Amino acid sequence: MSRKPYLREVPKFRWFFRHPRYLRYMAREVTCIFIGAYTVLVLVGIMRVAEGPAAYAAFLQALQTPASIAFHVLVLGFSAYHSITWFNLTPRALPIQIGERFVPDGVIAGAHYAAWLVLTLAVLILAGAF
Amino acid sequence: MAISSKPIVWGPFAAGGTITAFVTPVLVLLTLLAALGVVPDALTYDGVRAFLGHWLGKALMFGVIALSLWSSAHRLRITCYDLGVRKDVFVATVVYIAAVAGAVATLIVLARI
């Protein structure tokens, strides 16, 4: 690195409003806050199960508050956005070459979407959600 | 050649990103149903115990939680940098330790079920 690297002044929070592409980037990056928080919620649920039926019943009761429902809806939106951005990037991360040709982007991303749909339906059915 | 720690950080991030992309939305759907008062069979006390009573259920749950926490931690670190927090070593230490602590807590609690 040079001794005096050029550092351009950038506003801390406003820069990603300057261009829709930056905003989409930031929306993708903040999905981690929602997914991380939700993972902690799952961990707490498992802790309550380990503590016994009464503790878990109280946990289920706490899930049914309006704040919890709003949180779930938010997490659902952001986690689905993470999935979509992730699968759309799979052709860049996992290019598959057969002979001279590369498998088209749409096929690789499409295969991931199909697997996602099948897995989601399978989990919902196995979990007795229907 | 300098030894890079990037693969160690990035490997679990990529794995966790893939796991959360496939699994998190449907998990949220299940707990959302429970939040709406329609508790799916798998989320009743007996259902969760049955799933986590098997070593495979424990292994799946541990993998999902540990990798989700790690990938979230890594992305949070990058996001902090993007938002102008330039103490990257400090941020990285905090978020990675939090992720590992969460994974260890998961191991301990799963062992008790």
PDB file of C-alpha atoms in Angstrom:
ATOM      1  CA  MET A   1       0.000   0.000   0.000  1.00  0.00           C
ATOM      2  CA  SER A   2       1.221   3.483  -0.738  1.00  0.00           C
ATOM      3  CA  ARG A   3       2.143   5.586   2.263  1.00  0.00           C
ATOM      4  CA  LYS A   4      -0.687   8.035   1.751  1.00  0.00           C
ATOM      5  CA  PRO A   5      -3.628   6.087   0.313  1.00  0.00           C
ATOM      6  CA  TYR A   6      -6.354   8.243  -1.154  1.00  0.00           C
ATOM      7  CA  LEU A   7      -9.498   7.916   0.966  1.00  0.00           C
ATOM      8  CA  ARG A   8     -12.530   9.562  -0.526  1.00  0.00           C
ATOM      9  CA  GLU A   9     -14.954  11.064   1.968  1.00  0.00           C
ATOM     10  CA  VAL A  10     -18.162   9.034   1.967  1.00  0.00           C
ATOM     11  CA  PRO A  11     -21.202   9.801   4.154  1.00  0.00           C
ATOM     12  CA  LYS A  12     -21.679   6.874   6.547  1.00  0.00           C
ATOM     13  CA  PHE A  13     -25.335   6.113   6.107  1.00  0.00           C
ATOM     14  CA  ARG A  14     -26.527   8.065   3.078  1.00  0.00           C
ATOM     15  CA  TRP A  15     -24.296   6.595   0.383  1.00  0.00           C
ATOM     16  CA  PHE A  16     -26.543   3.643  -0.398  1.00  0.00           C
ATOM     17  CA  PHE A  17     -29.507   5.892  -1.198  1.00  0.00           C
ATOM     18  CA  ARG A  18     -27.594   7.430  -4.083  1.00  0.00           C
ATOM     19  CA  HIS A  19     -28.270   4.651  -6.541  1.00  0.00           C
ATOM     20  CA  PRO A  20     -30.907   1.887  -6.676  1.00  0.00           C
ATOM     21  CA  ARG A  21     -28.107  -0.639  -7.139  1.00  0.00           C
ATOM     22  CA  TYR A  22     -26.506   0.413  -3.852  1.00  0.00           C
ATOM     23  CA  LEU A  23     -29.885   0.191  -2.156  1.00  0.00           C
ATOM     24  CA  ARG A  24     -30.451  -3.340  -3.454  1.00  0.00           C
ATOM     25  CA  TYR A  25     -26.966  -4.252  -2.261  1.00  0.00           C
ATOM     26  CA  MET A  26     -27.677  -2.880   1.213  1.00  0.00           C
ATOM     27  CA  ALA A  27     -31.092  -4.584   1.343  1.00  0.00           C
ATOM     28  CA  ARG A  28     -29.310  -7.856   0.595  1.00  0.00           C
ATOM     29  CA  GLU A  29     -26.649  -7.253   3.243  1.00  0.00           C
ATOM     30  CA  VAL A  30     -29.084  -6.348   6.045  1.00  0.00           C
ATOM     31  CA  THR A  31     -30.890  -9.660   5.543  1.00  0.00           C
ATOM     32  CA  CYS A  32     -28.166 -11.022   7.843  1.00  0.00           C
ATOM     33  CA  ILE A  33     -29.574  -9.037  10.798  1.00  0.00           C
ATOM     34  CA  PHE A  34     -33.002 -10.611  10.381  1.00  0.00           C
ATOM     35  CA  ILE A  35     -31.699 -14.121   9.692  1.00  0.00           C
ATOM     36  CA  GLY A  36     -29.277 -13.877  12.626  1.00  0.00           C
ATOM     37  CA  ALA A  37     -31.972 -12.628  14.997  1.00  0.00           C
ATOM     38  CA  TYR A  38     -34.338 -15.365  13.838  1.00  0.00           C
ATOM     39  CA  THR A  39     -31.655 -18.018  14.385  1.00  0.00           C
ATOM     40  CA  VAL A  40     -31.290 -16.776  17.972  1.00  0.00           C
ATOM     41  CA  LEU A  41     -35.066 -17.112  18.360  1.00  0.00           C
ATOM     42  CA  VAL A  42     -34.876 -20.734  17.179  1.00  0.00           C
ATOM     43  CA  LEU A  43     -32.037 -21.377  19.639  1.00  0.00           C
ATOM     44  CA  VAL A  44     -34.126 -19.916  22.475  1.00  0.00           C
ATOM     45  CA  GLY A  45     -37.018 -22.190  21.454  1.00  0.00           C
ATOM     46  CA  ILE A  46     -34.769 -25.253  21.680  1.00  0.00           C
ATOM     47  CA  MET A  47     -33.553 -24.093  25.102  1.00  0.00           C
ATOM     48  CA  ARG A  48     -37.185 -23.875  26.254  1.00  0.00           C
ATOM     49  CA  VAL A  49     -37.834 -27.404  24.959  1.00  0.00           C
ATOM     50  CA  ALA A  50     -34.843 -28.630  26.965  1.00  0.00           C
ATOM     51  CA  GLU A  51     -36.322 -26.946  30.060  1.00  0.00           C
ATOM     52  CA  GLY A  52     -39.592 -28.851  29.764  1.00  0.00           C
ATOM     53  CA  PRO A  53     -43.216 -28.627  28.588  1.00  0.00           C
ATOM     54  CA  ALA A  54     -44.174 -25.615  30.739  1.00  0.00           C
ATOM     55  CA  ALA A  55     -41.264 -23.473  29.529  1.00  0.00           C
ATOM     56  CA  TYR A  56     -41.998 -24.416  25.908  1.00  0.00           C
ATOM     57  CA  ALA A  57     -45.700 -23.634  26.304  1.00  0.00           C
ATOM     58  CA  ALA A  58     -44.717 -20.175  27.575  1.00  0.00           C
ATOM     59  CA  PHE A  59     -42.422 -19.786  24.545  1.00  0.00           C
ATOM     60  CA  LEU A  60     -45.264 -20.667  22.155  1.00  0.00           C
ATOM     61  CA  GLN A  61     -47.477 -18.198  24.032  1.00  0.00           C
ATOM     62  CA  ALA A  62     -44.848 -15.459  23.603  1.00  0.00           C
ATOM     63  CA  LEU A  63     -44.679 -16.250  19.867  1.00  0.00           C
ATOM     64  CA  GLN A  64     -48.338 -15.261  19.520  1.00  0.00           C
ATOM     65  CA  THR A  65     -47.875 -11.586  20.413  1.00  0.00           C
ATOM     66  CA  PRO A  66     -48.380  -8.941  17.684  1.00  0.00           C
ATOM     67  CA  ALA A  67     -44.698  -7.929  17.893  1.00  0.00           C
ATOM     68  CA  SER A  68     -43.648 -11.528  17.276  1.00  0.00           C
ATOM     69  CA  ILE A  69     -46.008 -11.855  14.311  1.00  0.00           C
ATOM     70  CA  ALA A  70     -44.678  -8.594  12.824  1.00  0.00           C
ATOM     71  CA  PHE A  71     -41.111  -9.840  13.359  1.00  0.00           C
ATOM     72  CA  HIS A  72     -41.928 -13.105  11.577  1.00  0.00           C
ATOM     73  CA  VAL A  73     -43.421 -11.302   8.585  1.00  0.00           C
ATOM     74  CA  LEU A  74     -40.329  -9.076   8.342  1.00  0.00           C
ATOM     75  CA  VAL A  75     -37.969 -12.045   8.616  1.00  0.00           C
ATOM     76  CA  LEU A  76     -39.974 -13.949   6.006  1.00  0.00           C
ATOM     77  CA  GLY A  77     -39.564 -11.065   3.556  1.00  0.00           C
ATOM     78  CA  PHE A  78     -35.867 -10.516   4.161  1.00  0.00           C
ATOM     79  CA  SER A  79     -34.974 -14.220   4.229  1.00  0.00           C
ATOM     80  CA  ALA A  80     -36.830 -14.786   0.951  1.00  0.00           C
ATOM     81  CA  TYR A  81     -34.905 -11.818  -0.494  1.00  0.00           C
ATOM     82  CA  HIS A  82     -31.655 -13.429   0.659  1.00  0.00           C
ATOM     83  CA  SER A  83     -32.678 -16.698  -1.012  1.00  0.00           C
ATOM     84  CA  ILE A  84     -33.531 -14.963  -4.282  1.00  0.00           C
ATOM     85  CA  THR A  85     -30.278 -12.960  -4.407  1.00  0.00           C
ATOM     86  CA  TRP A  86     -28.276 -16.037  -3.400  1.00  0.00           C
ATOM     87  CA  PHE A  87     -29.794 -18.288  -6.058  1.00  0.00           C
ATOM     88  CA  ASN A  88     -29.442 -15.579  -8.700  1.00  0.00           C
ATOM     89  CA  LEU A  89     -25.700 -15.518  -7.950  1.00  0.00           C
ATOM     90  CA  THR A  90     -25.235 -19.299  -8.177  1.00  0.00           C
ATOM     91  CA  PRO A  91     -24.364 -19.205 -11.920  1.00  0.00           C
ATOM     92  CA  ARG A  92     -21.422 -16.904 -10.980  1.00  0.00           C
ATOM     93  CA  ALA A  93     -20.343 -19.009  -8.003  1.00  0.00           C
ATOM     94  CA  LEU A  94     -20.860 -22.438  -9.558  1.00  0.00           C
ATOM     95  CA  PRO A  95     -20.310 -22.212 -13.327  1.00  0.00           C
ATOM     96  CA  ILE A  96     -20.672 -25.702 -14.823  1.00  0.00           C
ATOM     97  CA  GLN A  97     -18.836 -26.510 -18.023  1.00  0.00           C
ATOM     98  CA  ILE A  98     -19.856 -29.444 -20.184  1.00  0.00           C
ATOM     99  CA  GLY A  99     -17.401 -29.987 -23.017  1.00  0.00           C
ATOM    100  CA  GLU A 100     -16.804 -26.606 -24.661  1.00  0.00           C
ATOM    101  CA  ARG A 101     -19.978 -24.982 -23.420  1.00  0.00           C
ATOM    102  CA  PHE A 102     -21.063 -23.548 -20.105  1.00  0.00           C
ATOM    103  CA  VAL A 103     -24.466 -24.522 -18.752  1.00  0.00           C
ATOM    104  CA  PRO A 104     -26.724 -21.440 -19.201  1.00  0.00           C
ATOM    105  CA  ASP A 105     -27.171 -19.190 -16.128  1.00  0.00           C
ATOM    106  CA  GLY A 106     -30.927 -19.703 -16.122  1.00  0.00           C
ATOM    107  CA  VAL A 107     -30.568 -23.477 -15.866  1.00  0.00           C
ATOM    108  CA  ILE A 108     -28.253 -23.306 -12.820  1.00  0.00           C
ATOM    109  CA  ALA A 109     -30.341 -20.696 -10.992  1.00  0.00           C
ATOM    110  CA  GLY A 110     -33.551 -22.452 -12.073  1.00  0.00           C
ATOM    111  CA  ALA A 111     -32.357 -25.767 -10.662  1.00  0.00           C
ATOM    112  CA  HIS A 112     -31.740 -24.052  -7.321  1.00  0.00           C
ATOM    113  CA  TYR A 113     -35.206 -22.459  -7.360  1.00  0.00           C
ATOM    114  CA  ALA A 114     -36.785 -25.834  -8.146  1.00  0.00           C
ATOM    115  CA  ALA A 115     -34.853 -27.525  -5.324  1.00  0.00           C
ATOM    116  CA  TRP A 116     -35.888 -24.690  -2.977  1.00  0.00           C
ATOM    117  CA  LEU A 117     -39.569 -25.149  -3.856  1.00  0.00           C
ATOM    118  CA  VAL A 118     -39.419 -28.941  -3.443  1.00  0.00           C
ATOM    119  CA  LEU A 119     -37.559 -28.674  -0.121  1.00  0.00           C
ATOM    120  CA  THR A 120     -39.989 -26.053   1.205  1.00  0.00           C
ATOM    121  CA  LEU A 121     -43.043 -28.143   0.298  1.00  0.00           C
ATOM    122  CA  ALA A 122     -41.417 -31.317   1.682  1.00  0.00           C
ATOM    123  CA  VAL A 123     -40.627 -29.640   5.017  1.00  0.00           C
ATOM    124  CA  LEU A 124     -44.138 -28.159   5.264  1.00  0.00           C
ATOM    125  CA  ILE A 125     -45.707 -31.577   4.584  1.00  0.00           C
ATOM    126  CA  LEU A 126     -43.351 -33.492   6.913  1.00  0.00           C
ATOM    127  CA  ALA A 127     -43.914 -30.907   9.651  1.00  0.00           C
ATOM    128  CA  GLY A 128     -47.662 -31.393   9.334  1.00  0.00           C
ATOM    129  CA  ALA A 129     -48.345 -27.795   8.353  1.00  0.00           C
ATOM    130  CA  PHE A 130     -51.187 -28.777   6.013  1.00  0.00           C
TER     131      PHE A 130
ATOM    132  CA  MET B   1       3.533 -16.496   0.568  1.00  0.00           C
ATOM    133  CA  ALA B   2       1.426 -15.087   3.368  1.00  0.00           C
ATOM    134  CA  ILE B   3      -1.053 -17.537   4.836  1.00  0.00           C
ATOM    135  CA  SER B   4      -4.598 -16.225   4.447  1.00  0.00           C
ATOM    136  CA  SER B   5      -7.386 -16.888   6.921  1.00  0.00           C
ATOM    137  CA  LYS B   6      -9.961 -16.011   4.270  1.00  0.00           C
ATOM    138  CA  PRO B   7     -10.941 -19.584   3.301  1.00  0.00           C
ATOM    139  CA  ILE B   8     -11.678 -20.416   6.962  1.00  0.00           C
ATOM    140  CA  VAL B   9     -13.952 -17.388   7.262  1.00  0.00           C
ATOM    141  CA  TRP B  10     -15.443 -17.642   3.805  1.00  0.00           C
ATOM    142  CA  GLY B  11     -16.093 -21.406   3.615  1.00  0.00           C
ATOM    143  CA  PRO B  12     -18.667 -21.492   6.437  1.00  0.00           C
ATOM    144  CA  PHE B  13     -20.099 -18.181   5.153  1.00  0.00           C
ATOM    145  CA  ALA B  14     -20.825 -19.705   1.747  1.00  0.00           C
ATOM    146  CA  ALA B  15     -22.175 -22.892   3.339  1.00  0.00           C
ATOM    147  CA  GLY B  16     -24.322 -20.869   5.742  1.00  0.00           C
ATOM    148  CA  GLY B  17     -25.578 -18.585   2.973  1.00  0.00           C
ATOM    149  CA  THR B  18     -26.698 -21.641   1.011  1.00  0.00           C
ATOM    150  CA  ILE B  19     -28.296 -23.309   4.058  1.00  0.00           C
ATOM    151  CA  THR B  20     -30.191 -20.147   5.046  1.00  0.00           C
ATOM    152  CA  ALA B  21     -31.295 -19.591   1.434  1.00  0.00           C
ATOM    153  CA  PHE B  22     -32.836 -23.062   1.312  1.00  0.00           C
ATOM    154  CA  VAL B  23     -34.056 -23.513   4.880  1.00  0.00           C
ATOM    155  CA  THR B  24     -34.734 -20.226   6.709  1.00  0.00           C
ATOM    156  CA  PRO B  25     -37.885 -19.174   4.786  1.00  0.00           C
ATOM    157  CA  VAL B  26     -39.655 -22.470   5.457  1.00  0.00           C
ATOM    158  CA  LEU B  27     -38.607 -22.433   9.129  1.00  0.00           C
ATOM    159  CA  VAL B  28     -40.039 -18.921   9.389  1.00  0.00           C
ATOM    160  CA  LEU B  29     -43.261 -20.147   7.755  1.00  0.00           C
ATOM    161  CA  LEU B  30     -43.547 -22.893  10.386  1.00  0.00           C
ATOM    162  CA  THR B  31     -42.998 -20.590  13.363  1.00  0.00           C
ATOM    163  CA  LEU B  32     -45.218 -17.951  11.747  1.00  0.00           C
ATOM    164  CA  LEU B  33     -48.006 -20.539  11.697  1.00  0.00           C
ATOM    165  CA  ALA B  34     -47.326 -21.198  15.385  1.00  0.00           C
ATOM    166  CA  ALA B  35     -47.349 -17.430  16.004  1.00  0.00           C
ATOM    167  CA  LEU B  36     -50.765 -17.261  14.335  1.00  0.00           C
ATOM    168  CA  GLY B  37     -52.053 -19.925  16.726  1.00  0.00           C
ATOM    169  CA  VAL B  38     -51.939 -22.832  14.243  1.00  0.00           C
ATOM    170  CA  VAL B  39     -49.084 -24.868  15.710  1.00  0.00           C
ATOM    171  CA  PRO B  40     -47.798 -27.428  13.155  1.00  0.00           C
ATOM    172  CA  ASP B  41     -47.377 -30.995  14.508  1.00  0.00           C
ATOM    173  CA  ALA B  42     -43.588 -30.671  14.335  1.00  0.00           C
ATOM    174  CA  LEU B  43     -43.607 -27.595  16.582  1.00  0.00           C
ATOM    175  CA  THR B  44     -45.636 -29.103  19.406  1.00  0.00           C
ATOM    176  CA  TYR B  45     -43.557 -30.028  22.455  1.00  0.00           C
ATOM    177  CA  ASP B  46     -43.711 -33.739  21.594  1.00  0.00           C
ATOM    178  CA  GLY B  47     -42.983 -33.004  17.932  1.00  0.00           C
ATOM    179  CA  VAL B  48     -39.819 -31.013  18.669  1.00  0.00           C
ATOM    180  CA  ARG B  49     -38.654 -33.601  21.218  1.00  0.00           C
ATOM    181  CA  ALA B  50     -39.220 -36.416  18.733  1.00  0.00           C
ATOM    182  CA  PHE B  51     -37.223 -34.577  16.043  1.00  0.00           C
ATOM    183  CA  LEU B  52     -34.376 -33.543  18.336  1.00  0.00           C
ATOM    184  CA  GLY B  53     -34.427 -36.883  20.171  1.00  0.00           C
ATOM    185  CA  HIS B  54     -32.840 -38.484  17.105  1.00  0.00           C
ATOM    186  CA  TRP B  55     -29.139 -37.875  16.474  1.00  0.00           C
ATOM    187  CA  LEU B  56     -29.901 -36.944  12.857  1.00  0.00           C
ATOM    188  CA  GLY B  57     -32.351 -34.252  13.955  1.00  0.00           C
ATOM    189  CA  LYS B  58     -29.771 -32.914  16.388  1.00  0.00           C
ATOM    190  CA  ALA B  59     -27.082 -32.900  13.693  1.00  0.00           C
ATOM    191  CA  LEU B  60     -29.351 -31.102  11.205  1.00  0.00           C
ATOM    192  CA  MET B  61     -30.408 -28.518  13.787  1.00  0.00           C
ATOM    193  CA  PHE B  62     -26.832 -27.903  14.882  1.00  0.00           C
ATOM    194  CA  GLY B  63     -25.661 -27.508  11.285  1.00  0.00           C
ATOM    195  CA  VAL B  64     -28.448 -25.066  10.437  1.00  0.00           C
ATOM    196  CA  ILE B  65     -27.976 -22.915  13.553  1.00  0.00           C
ATOM    197  CA  ALA B  66     -24.163 -22.854  13.559  1.00  0.00           C
ATOM    198  CA  LEU B  67     -23.832 -22.063   9.839  1.00  0.00           C
ATOM    199  CA  SER B  68     -26.663 -19.500   9.898  1.00  0.00           C
ATOM    200  CA  LEU B  69     -24.999 -17.700  12.798  1.00  0.00           C
ATOM    201  CA  TRP B  70     -21.601 -17.729  11.114  1.00  0.00           C
ATOM    202  CA  SER B  71     -22.834 -16.432   7.768  1.00  0.00           C
ATOM    203  CA  SER B  72     -24.904 -13.744   9.493  1.00  0.00           C
ATOM    204  CA  ALA B  73     -21.879 -12.752  11.575  1.00  0.00           C
ATOM    205  CA  HIS B  74     -19.660 -12.496   8.510  1.00  0.00           C
ATOM    206  CA  ARG B  75     -22.182 -10.416   6.598  1.00  0.00           C
ATOM    207  CA  LEU B  76     -22.752  -8.205   9.627  1.00  0.00           C
ATOM    208  CA  ARG B  77     -19.004  -7.574   9.770  1.00  0.00           C
ATOM    209  CA  ILE B  78     -18.954  -6.492   6.121  1.00  0.00           C
ATOM    210  CA  THR B  79     -22.078  -4.354   6.656  1.00  0.00           C
ATOM    211  CA  CYS B  80     -20.472  -2.599   9.625  1.00  0.00           C
ATOM    212  CA  TYR B  81     -17.535  -1.705   7.390  1.00  0.00           C
ATOM    213  CA  ASP B  82     -19.914  -0.469   4.684  1.00  0.00           C
ATOM    214  CA  LEU B  83     -21.660   1.730   7.261  1.00  0.00           C
ATOM    215  CA  GLY B  84     -18.404   3.445   8.121  1.00  0.00           C
ATOM    216  CA  VAL B  85     -17.305   1.421  11.153  1.00  0.00           C
ATOM    217  CA  ARG B  86     -13.627   1.080  10.338  1.00  0.00           C
ATOM    218  CA  LYS B  87     -12.524  -0.950  13.394  1.00  0.00           C
ATOM    219  CA  ASP B  88     -12.712  -4.164  11.379  1.00  0.00           C
ATOM    220  CA  VAL B  89     -10.552  -6.327  13.660  1.00  0.00           C
ATOM    221  CA  PHE B  90     -12.678  -5.387  16.664  1.00  0.00           C
ATOM    222  CA  VAL B  91     -15.981  -5.941  14.824  1.00  0.00           C
ATOM    223  CA  ALA B  92     -14.749  -9.238  13.373  1.00  0.00           C
ATOM    224  CA  THR B  93     -13.659 -10.477  16.796  1.00  0.00           C
ATOM    225  CA  VAL B  94     -17.008  -9.593  18.391  1.00  0.00           C
ATOM    226  CA  VAL B  95     -19.257 -11.076  15.689  1.00  0.00           C
ATOM    227  CA  TYR B  96     -17.249 -14.271  15.171  1.00  0.00           C
ATOM    228  CA  ILE B  97     -17.008 -14.917  18.920  1.00  0.00           C
ATOM    229  CA  ALA B  98     -20.772 -14.350  19.207  1.00  0.00           C
ATOM    230  CA  ALA B  99     -21.383 -16.848  16.380  1.00  0.00           C
ATOM    231  CA  VAL B 100     -19.105 -19.475  17.931  1.00  0.00           C
ATOM    232  CA  ALA B 101     -20.686 -18.896  21.366  1.00  0.00           C
ATOM    233  CA  GLY B 102     -24.115 -19.475  19.815  1.00  0.00           C
ATOM    234  CA  ALA B 103     -22.910 -22.690  18.198  1.00  0.00           C
ATOM    235  CA  VAL B 104     -21.437 -23.940  21.492  1.00  0.00           C
ATOM    236  CA  ALA B 105     -24.676 -23.047  23.312  1.00  0.00           C
ATOM    237  CA  THR B 106     -26.568 -25.048  20.672  1.00  0.00           C
ATOM    238  CA  LEU B 107     -24.319 -28.072  21.249  1.00  0.00           C
ATOM    239  CA  ILE B 108     -24.835 -27.872  25.011  1.00  0.00           C
ATOM    240  CA  VAL B 109     -28.600 -27.499  24.844  1.00  0.00           C
ATOM    241  CA  LEU B 110     -28.969 -30.257  22.228  1.00  0.00           C
ATOM    242  CA  ALA B 111     -27.004 -32.604  24.482  1.00  0.00           C
ATOM    243  CA  ARG B 112     -29.618 -32.028  27.193  1.00  0.00           C
ATOM    244  CA  ILE B 113     -32.546 -33.097  25.006  1.00  0.00           C
TER     245      ILE B 113
END
